[in-house]
């Protein structure tokens, strides 16, 4: 009989399964508060990132008459993305591709330097979970108080605290969902419409979805998201190396573990005694419930809170700090052998990542600084490809779209055709110029679609299809944009 071994299903000697749960029961984590340099850095980053997320939609930026004044706006109805002085059009989606590549490379570099530092300090799951935990401690008390409350069951006081906590959580989640939606419309106007129930139903639907996701992930799922749902812990393990800084426990200093009194007696007798007193403070403050003394694990997000907790204990027992600290696998082995630590933050891996970041970043900056403020697209009619006139001449029709990327003023363009001697172009409702070109206007930050025809007399027709050029020229600045298509003399 073929069987499959699992963590929860135990095999009898006759190869049959003992009935049992498929998944391990979740052990609730009660993270304890801690003070120290790492915690202060994390609070500063929480405050900064949340301030940017919640307040950025209300920052104004003057782009001129008729254009949105929101500094960061994804204007889906008009197919624009605005970021301060930059306006991105749909056909410039490669800028977003470049940003995604940059984000990935920066994440790889951070991992090569200090492991899961993104997870521990900047990931939105970490940031919002820190905020929700702060609310939980404020309403229900710290770790010990919450555990005792769980053991004593439901009392009136606990129910009141529980209700207050979840109300605040829901308000934070609602603010998060609302703030996200504000990036897609004028924030003050949309916020007013939301309050007066005049906003589109789509806005309310997305706010409800994002409110639920925030409440579930930051308030209920917490460490389960990091351990089971997020793919990055599995990916980063393949990208790191032995030179990356990670939160590490110095086993050479800490073991054998024993109480302070036993350690004093052991040292007095000339026996080995570690600095670790097995107080488990490093476990109590961990937001995922990991014991860092067991080594680097999937659940460890490298937040460094165990460093603050351990250093405080070391100060209290008059032992040197750094028993838990950011260190490399190389140095952990060197400490064990009594050698001095060495660090190599600059090495081929980090240099390659840094070089790629520089190349991609410079390419994007160059493309942004040199991109044109106008463009045109030409699409040849397919049915029919050509029209033969009564005098034997031939006419081809094209759909031409003109782009004015300038966000401050209307522009006047001339359209001409090249590489087709004798060609006569015509745009409905527009009088031709003396040189045969057509002059049209396009409003600021807008496009204009035209129906353009190119006609040749019978004696000027080429024998086969000809590649022709379409040139768009700004009548004021002389800036040009060109594209190519074909003139087809006959549909045969």
Coordinates of C-alpha atoms in Angstrom, one line a residue:
X1 CA 0.0 0.0 0.0
X2 CA 1.5 3.4 -1.1
X3 CA 1.2 6.1 1.6
X4 CA 2.1 9.8 1.9
X5 CA 3.7 11.1 5.1
X6 CA 2.6 14.4 6.5
X7 CA 3.3 16.5 9.6
X8 CA 0.0 15.7 11.2
X9 CA -0.8 12.3 9.9
X10 CA 1.2 9.6 11.7
X11 CA 1.7 6.2 10.2
X12 CA 1.0 3.0 12.1
X13 CA 3.3 0.0 11.7
X14 CA 0.9 -1.5 9.2
X15 CA 1.2 1.6 6.9
X16 CA -2.3 2.9 7.7
X17 CA -3.1 6.5 8.6
X18 CA -4.1 7.7 12.0
X19 CA -7.0 10.1 11.7
X20 CA -6.0 13.7 12.4
X21 CA -6.1 17.3 11.2
X22 CA -4.6 18.1 7.9
X23 CA -3.1 21.4 9.0
X24 CA -1.3 22.4 12.2
X25 CA -3.4 24.4 14.5
X26 CA -2.3 28.0 14.6
X27 CA -0.6 29.2 17.8
X28 CA -1.6 32.8 18.5
X29 CA 1.3 35.2 18.7
X30 CA 1.2 38.0 21.3
X31 CA 4.0 40.3 20.3
X32 CA 5.4 42.3 23.3
X33 CA 6.3 45.9 23.1
X34 CA 10.0 46.8 23.2
X35 CA 12.1 50.0 23.2
X36 CA 15.4 50.6 21.5
X37 CA 17.2 52.0 18.4
X38 CA 15.6 49.5 16.1
X39 CA 12.1 50.1 17.4
X40 CA 12.6 53.9 17.0
X41 CA 13.8 53.5 13.4
X42 CA 10.7 51.4 12.7
X43 CA 8.4 53.9 14.3
X44 CA 9.9 56.7 12.2
X45 CA 9.5 54.7 9.0
X46 CA 5.9 53.8 10.0
X47 CA 5.1 57.5 10.5
X48 CA 6.8 58.5 7.3
X49 CA 5.3 55.9 5.0
X50 CA 1.8 56.3 6.4
X51 CA 2.0 60.1 6.1
X52 CA 3.0 59.8 2.5
X53 CA 0.2 57.3 1.7
X54 CA -2.6 59.2 3.4
X55 CA -1.6 62.8 2.6
X56 CA -0.1 62.6 -0.9
X57 CA -3.5 62.7 -2.7
X58 CA -4.1 66.1 -1.2
X59 CA -0.8 67.6 -2.4
X60 CA -1.5 70.1 -5.2
X61 CA 0.5 70.9 -8.4
X62 CA -0.4 73.6 -10.9
X63 CA -0.3 72.2 -14.5
X64 CA -2.2 75.0 -16.1
X65 CA -5.8 75.8 -17.0
X66 CA -8.1 72.8 -17.6
X67 CA -5.7 70.2 -16.2
X68 CA -5.9 68.4 -12.8
X69 CA -4.1 70.0 -9.9
X70 CA -3.5 66.8 -7.9
X71 CA 0.2 66.1 -7.7
X72 CA -0.1 62.3 -8.0
X73 CA -3.1 61.2 -10.0
X74 CA -4.1 58.1 -12.0
X75 CA -6.7 59.7 -14.3
X76 CA -8.2 56.6 -15.8
X77 CA -11.1 58.3 -17.7
X78 CA -8.6 60.5 -19.6
X79 CA -5.9 57.8 -19.7
X80 CA -3.2 59.8 -18.0
X81 CA -0.9 59.3 -15.0
X82 CA 0.4 62.5 -13.4
X83 CA 3.3 62.6 -11.0
X84 CA 4.1 66.2 -10.2
X85 CA 5.6 67.7 -13.4
X86 CA 5.5 64.4 -15.3
X87 CA 2.5 63.3 -17.3
X88 CA 2.5 59.8 -18.6
X89 CA 0.3 58.7 -21.6
X90 CA -0.9 55.2 -22.3
X91 CA 1.6 54.6 -25.0
X92 CA 4.4 55.5 -22.6
X93 CA 3.7 52.4 -20.4
X94 CA 7.3 51.4 -20.7
X95 CA 8.0 54.0 -18.0
X96 CA 6.0 51.8 -15.6
X97 CA 7.9 48.8 -16.9
X98 CA 11.2 50.6 -16.0
X99 CA 9.9 51.4 -12.5
X100 CA 9.0 47.8 -11.9
X101 CA 12.5 46.7 -13.1
X102 CA 14.1 49.3 -10.8
X103 CA 11.9 48.2 -7.9
X104 CA 13.0 44.6 -8.4
X105 CA 16.7 45.5 -8.7
X106 CA 16.5 47.6 -5.6
X107 CA 14.8 44.8 -3.7
X108 CA 17.6 42.4 -4.9
X109 CA 20.3 44.8 -3.7
X110 CA 18.6 45.3 -0.3
X111 CA 18.5 41.5 0.0
X112 CA 22.2 41.1 -0.9
X113 CA 23.1 43.7 1.7
X114 CA 20.9 42.9 4.6
X115 CA 18.5 40.0 3.8
X116 CA 14.8 40.7 4.3
X117 CA 15.3 44.3 5.4
X118 CA 12.4 45.3 3.1
X119 CA 10.1 42.9 5.0
X120 CA 11.2 44.0 8.4
X121 CA 11.0 47.8 7.8
X122 CA 9.2 48.9 4.7
X123 CA 6.7 46.2 3.5
X124 CA 3.1 47.5 3.8
X125 CA 2.1 44.3 5.7
X126 CA 4.8 45.2 8.3
X127 CA 3.9 48.9 8.5
X128 CA 0.1 48.3 8.9
X129 CA 0.6 45.4 11.3
X130 CA 2.8 47.6 13.5
X131 CA 0.0 50.2 13.5
X132 CA -2.7 47.7 14.3
X133 CA -0.5 46.2 17.1
X134 CA 0.0 49.6 18.6
X135 CA -3.8 50.0 18.7
X136 CA -4.1 46.6 20.3
X137 CA -1.6 47.4 23.0
X138 CA -3.3 50.7 23.7
X139 CA -6.7 49.2 24.1
X140 CA -6.0 45.7 25.6
X141 CA -2.6 46.1 27.1
X142 CA 0.7 44.5 26.4
X143 CA 1.5 40.8 25.9
X144 CA 1.1 39.6 29.5
X145 CA -2.2 41.5 30.0
X146 CA -3.6 40.1 26.7
X147 CA -2.6 36.5 27.6
X148 CA -4.2 36.8 31.1
X149 CA -7.4 38.3 29.5
X150 CA -7.6 35.3 27.2
X151 CA -7.3 32.8 30.1
X152 CA -9.9 34.6 32.2
X153 CA -12.5 34.5 29.4
X154 CA -14.9 37.2 28.4
X155 CA -15.6 39.9 31.0
X156 CA -17.5 43.2 30.5
X157 CA -14.2 45.1 30.6
X158 CA -12.6 42.8 28.0
X159 CA -15.6 43.1 25.7
X160 CA -15.5 46.9 25.8
X161 CA -11.7 46.9 25.1
X162 CA -12.2 44.3 22.3
X163 CA -15.0 46.4 20.7
X164 CA -12.9 49.6 20.9
X165 CA -9.9 47.9 19.3
X166 CA -11.9 46.5 16.4
X167 CA -13.7 49.8 15.8
X168 CA -10.3 51.6 15.6
X169 CA -9.0 48.9 13.3
X170 CA -12.0 49.3 11.0
X171 CA -11.6 53.1 11.0
X172 CA -7.9 52.7 10.0
X173 CA -8.8 50.1 7.4
X174 CA -11.5 52.4 6.0
X175 CA -9.1 55.3 5.9
X176 CA -6.6 53.1 4.0
X177 CA -9.2 52.0 1.4
X178 CA -10.4 55.6 1.0
X179 CA -6.9 57.0 0.6
X180 CA -6.1 54.4 -2.1
X181 CA -9.2 55.4 -4.1
X182 CA -8.3 59.1 -3.8
X183 CA -5.3 58.5 -6.1
X184 CA -7.8 57.9 -9.0
X185 CA -9.8 61.2 -8.8
X186 CA -9.5 64.7 -7.4
X187 CA -9.1 63.9 -3.7
X188 CA -11.0 66.8 -2.1
X189 CA -13.9 66.5 -4.5
X190 CA -14.1 62.7 -4.3
X191 CA -13.9 62.8 -0.5
X192 CA -16.7 65.3 -0.4
X193 CA -18.8 63.1 -2.7
X194 CA -18.0 60.0 -0.6
X195 CA -19.3 61.7 2.5
X196 CA -22.4 63.1 0.8
X197 CA -23.0 59.6 -0.8
X198 CA -22.7 61.2 -4.3
X199 CA -19.6 59.3 -5.4
X200 CA -19.7 56.6 -8.1
X201 CA -20.7 53.1 -6.9
X202 CA -17.3 51.8 -8.1
X203 CA -15.5 54.0 -5.5
X204 CA -17.6 52.5 -2.6
X205 CA -17.0 48.9 -3.9
X206 CA -13.2 49.4 -4.0
X207 CA -13.2 51.1 -0.6
X208 CA -15.1 48.1 0.8
X209 CA -12.8 45.6 -0.7
X210 CA -9.6 47.4 0.4
X211 CA -11.1 48.0 3.9
X212 CA -11.8 44.3 4.3
X213 CA -8.3 43.3 3.0
X214 CA -6.5 45.7 5.3
X215 CA -8.6 44.7 8.3
X216 CA -8.0 41.0 7.6
X217 CA -4.3 41.1 6.8
X218 CA -3.1 43.6 9.4
X219 CA -5.6 42.8 12.1
X220 CA -6.2 39.1 11.9
X221 CA -3.9 37.3 9.5
X222 CA -0.7 39.2 10.5
X223 CA 2.2 36.8 10.6
X224 CA 0.3 34.3 8.5
X225 CA 0.6 36.6 5.5
X226 CA 4.4 36.7 5.9
X227 CA 4.8 33.0 6.5
X228 CA 2.3 31.4 4.2
X229 CA 1.0 33.9 1.6
X230 CA 3.9 36.0 0.6
X231 CA 6.2 34.5 -2.0
X232 CA 9.2 36.7 -1.3
X233 CA 10.7 34.7 1.6
X234 CA 11.0 31.7 -0.7
X235 CA 12.4 33.8 -3.6
X236 CA 14.9 35.8 -1.5
X237 CA 16.5 32.6 -0.1
X238 CA 17.7 31.8 -3.6
X239 CA 19.2 35.4 -4.0
X240 CA 21.0 35.8 -0.7
X241 CA 24.6 34.6 0.1
X242 CA 26.8 34.1 3.1
X243 CA 27.9 37.8 3.1
X244 CA 24.5 39.3 3.6
X245 CA 23.8 40.8 6.9
X246 CA 21.0 39.0 8.8
X247 CA 19.6 39.2 12.3
X248 CA 21.7 36.4 13.9
X249 CA 22.2 34.8 17.3
X250 CA 25.9 34.3 18.4
X251 CA 25.8 30.8 19.6
X252 CA 29.5 30.9 20.5
X253 CA 28.6 33.6 23.1
X254 CA 25.2 32.5 24.1
X255 CA 25.5 28.8 24.7
X256 CA 25.3 26.9 27.0
X257 CA 22.2 28.8 28.2
X258 CA 21.4 29.0 31.9
X259 CA 20.1 31.4 34.5
X260 CA 22.2 34.3 35.7
X261 CA 22.9 32.6 39.1
X262 CA 23.9 29.3 37.5
X263 CA 26.1 31.1 35.0
X264 CA 27.9 32.9 37.9
X265 CA 28.5 29.6 39.6
X266 CA 29.7 27.9 36.4
X267 CA 32.1 30.7 35.7
X268 CA 33.4 30.7 39.3
X269 CA 34.1 27.0 38.9
X270 CA 35.9 27.5 35.6
X271 CA 33.1 25.9 33.5
X272 CA 31.6 27.3 30.3
X273 CA 28.5 29.5 30.7
X274 CA 26.8 31.4 27.9
X275 CA 25.5 34.9 28.1
X276 CA 22.0 33.8 27.1
X277 CA 19.8 33.4 30.2
X278 CA 16.9 31.8 28.2
X279 CA 14.6 34.7 29.2
X280 CA 12.8 34.3 25.8
X281 CA 12.4 38.0 25.4
X282 CA 13.6 37.7 21.8
X283 CA 10.7 35.4 21.1
X284 CA 8.1 37.5 23.0
X285 CA 8.8 40.6 20.9
X286 CA 8.9 38.8 17.6
X287 CA 5.9 39.7 15.5
X288 CA 5.9 36.2 13.9
X289 CA 6.8 34.2 17.1
X290 CA 10.1 33.0 15.8
X291 CA 13.0 32.0 18.1
X292 CA 16.0 33.6 16.4
X293 CA 18.3 31.3 18.5
X294 CA 17.2 28.4 16.2
X295 CA 18.8 30.2 13.3
X296 CA 17.4 32.0 10.2
X297 CA 13.9 30.7 9.5
X298 CA 11.2 31.3 7.0
X299 CA 9.1 33.2 9.5
X300 CA 11.8 35.7 10.5
X301 CA 11.2 39.0 8.7
X302 CA 14.5 40.5 9.9
X303 CA 12.8 43.3 11.8
X304 CA 15.5 43.4 14.4
X305 CA 13.2 43.9 17.4
X306 CA 14.8 40.9 19.1
X307 CA 18.1 42.9 19.0
X308 CA 16.5 45.6 21.1
X309 CA 15.0 43.1 23.5
X310 CA 18.3 41.1 24.0
X311 CA 20.5 44.2 24.4
X312 CA 18.2 45.5 27.2
X313 CA 18.5 42.1 29.0
X314 CA 22.3 42.2 28.5
X315 CA 22.4 45.7 30.1
X316 CA 20.3 44.5 33.0
X317 CA 22.7 41.6 33.7
X318 CA 25.8 43.6 33.1
X319 CA 26.9 41.7 30.0
X320 CA 28.0 43.1 26.6
X321 CA 25.4 43.7 24.0
X322 CA 25.4 42.2 20.5
X323 CA 24.4 38.7 21.5
X324 CA 21.7 39.1 18.8
X325 CA 22.8 41.4 16.0
X326 CA 23.0 41.9 12.3
X327 CA 25.8 39.7 11.1
X328 CA 26.8 37.4 8.2
X329 CA 27.0 33.6 8.1
X330 CA 30.7 34.0 7.5
X331 CA 31.2 36.0 10.7
X332 CA 29.0 33.6 12.8
X333 CA 31.5 30.8 11.8
X334 CA 34.5 33.1 12.4
X335 CA 33.2 34.0 15.9
X336 CA 33.0 30.3 16.7
X337 CA 36.6 29.9 15.6
X338 CA 37.8 32.9 17.6
X339 CA 38.5 35.0 14.5
X340 CA 37.8 38.7 13.9
X341 CA 34.7 39.5 11.8
X342 CA 35.0 40.7 8.2
X343 CA 32.4 42.4 6.1
X344 CA 32.1 42.6 2.3
X345 CA 29.2 44.9 1.5
X346 CA 30.9 45.7 -1.8
X347 CA 31.3 42.5 -3.8
X348 CA 30.4 41.3 -7.3
X349 CA 26.7 40.7 -6.5
X350 CA 26.1 44.1 -5.0
X351 CA 28.2 45.8 -7.7
X352 CA 26.1 44.2 -10.5
X353 CA 22.8 45.1 -8.9
X354 CA 24.0 48.7 -8.3
X355 CA 25.3 49.0 -11.9
X356 CA 22.0 47.7 -13.3
X357 CA 20.1 50.2 -11.1
X358 CA 22.3 53.0 -12.3
X359 CA 21.9 52.0 -16.0
X360 CA 18.1 51.6 -15.8
X361 CA 17.7 54.7 -13.8
X362 CA 19.8 56.8 -16.1
X363 CA 18.0 55.4 -19.1
X364 CA 14.7 56.4 -17.7
X365 CA 15.9 59.9 -16.7
X366 CA 17.4 60.4 -20.2
X367 CA 14.2 59.2 -21.9
X368 CA 12.1 61.5 -19.8
X369 CA 14.4 64.5 -20.3
X370 CA 14.6 64.0 -24.1
X371 CA 11.1 62.8 -24.9
X372 CA 9.2 64.9 -27.4
X373 CA 6.2 66.9 -26.6
X374 CA 4.3 65.8 -29.8
X375 CA 3.7 62.7 -31.8
X376 CA 1.5 61.3 -34.6
X377 CA 0.1 57.9 -35.5
X378 CA -1.0 57.0 -39.0
X379 CA -3.3 54.1 -39.9
X380 CA -4.0 53.2 -43.5
X381 CA -7.5 52.3 -44.4
X382 CA -7.9 48.6 -45.1
X383 CA -11.3 48.5 -46.9
X384 CA -10.7 49.7 -49.5
X385 CA -6.9 50.1 -49.7
X386 CA -7.2 52.4 -52.6
X387 CA -9.9 54.4 -54.5
X388 CA -9.5 54.9 -58.2
X389 CA -11.0 58.2 -59.4
X390 CA -12.9 58.9 -62.6
X391 CA -9.9 60.6 -64.2
X392 CA -7.7 57.6 -63.5
X393 CA -6.0 59.1 -60.4
X394 CA -5.7 57.2 -57.1
X395 CA -6.5 58.2 -53.6
X396 CA -5.4 56.5 -50.4
X397 CA -7.1 57.3 -47.1
X398 CA -5.5 57.4 -43.6
X399 CA -6.7 57.9 -40.0
X400 CA -4.2 60.3 -38.4
X401 CA -4.0 60.9 -34.7
X402 CA -2.0 64.0 -33.5
X403 CA -0.7 64.1 -29.9
X404 CA 0.1 67.3 -28.0
X405 CA 1.9 66.3 -24.8
X406 CA 2.4 69.9 -23.7
X407 CA 0.4 70.3 -20.5
X408 CA 0.3 74.2 -20.6
X409 CA -0.8 75.4 -24.1
X410 CA -2.6 74.7 -27.3
X411 CA -0.4 74.1 -30.3
X412 CA -0.7 74.6 -34.1
X413 CA 0.7 71.8 -36.3
X414 CA 1.3 71.5 -40.0
X415 CA 1.0 68.1 -41.7
X416 CA 3.0 67.2 -44.8
X417 CA 3.8 64.1 -46.9
X418 CA 7.2 63.3 -48.2
X419 CA 8.7 60.9 -50.7
X420 CA 5.7 61.1 -53.0
X421 CA 6.2 63.8 -55.7
X422 CA 3.0 65.5 -56.8
X423 CA 0.9 64.2 -53.9
X424 CA -2.1 66.3 -52.9
X425 CA -3.2 65.9 -49.3
X426 CA -6.6 66.9 -47.9
X427 CA -8.2 67.0 -44.5
X428 CA -11.9 67.5 -44.2
X429 CA -12.7 71.1 -43.1
X430 CA -9.1 72.3 -43.4
X431 CA -7.8 74.6 -46.2
X432 CA -4.4 73.6 -47.6
X433 CA -1.4 76.0 -47.4
X434 CA 0.5 77.3 -50.3
X435 CA 3.1 74.5 -50.0
X436 CA 0.3 71.9 -49.9
X437 CA 0.6 71.2 -46.1
X438 CA -2.4 71.2 -43.8
X439 CA -2.5 73.3 -40.6
X440 CA -4.5 72.1 -37.6
X441 CA -4.7 72.9 -33.9
X442 CA -4.5 70.5 -30.9
X443 CA -5.5 71.6 -27.4
X444 CA -3.1 71.2 -24.5
X445 CA -2.5 67.6 -23.2
X446 CA -5.0 66.3 -25.8
X447 CA -5.1 64.3 -29.0
X448 CA -7.0 65.0 -32.3
X449 CA -8.0 62.4 -34.8
X450 CA -8.2 63.4 -38.5
X451 CA -9.3 61.8 -41.7
X452 CA -6.5 62.5 -44.2
X453 CA -6.4 61.5 -47.9
X454 CA -3.4 61.4 -50.3
X455 CA -4.1 61.7 -54.0
X456 CA -2.0 61.3 -57.2
X457 CA -2.8 62.1 -60.8
X458 CA -2.7 59.3 -63.3
X459 CA 0.6 60.3 -64.8
X460 CA 2.3 60.4 -61.4
X461 CA 1.3 57.0 -60.2
X462 CA 4.2 54.7 -59.1
X463 CA 4.3 51.2 -60.4
X464 CA 4.2 49.6 -57.0
X465 CA 3.6 50.5 -53.4
X466 CA 5.7 53.3 -52.1
X467 CA 6.9 54.0 -48.5
X468 CA 5.9 57.6 -47.7
X469 CA 6.7 59.8 -44.7
X470 CA 4.2 61.8 -42.7
X471 CA 5.7 64.9 -40.9
X472 CA 4.1 66.8 -38.1
X473 CA 5.7 70.2 -37.4
X474 CA 5.0 72.7 -34.6
X475 CA 4.4 76.1 -36.3
X476 CA 5.8 78.0 -33.4
X477 CA 8.8 76.0 -32.1
X478 CA 9.7 74.0 -35.2
X479 CA 9.7 70.7 -33.3
X480 CA 8.9 67.8 -35.6
X481 CA 7.6 64.2 -35.4
X482 CA 7.6 61.8 -38.2
X483 CA 6.2 58.3 -39.1
X484 CA 5.9 56.2 -42.2
X485 CA 3.2 54.3 -44.0
X486 CA 2.6 53.2 -47.6
X487 CA 0.9 54.7 -50.7
X488 CA -0.7 51.9 -52.8
X489 CA -1.3 52.8 -56.5
X490 CA -3.7 49.9 -57.2
X491 CA -5.6 47.3 -55.3
X492 CA -4.4 44.6 -57.7

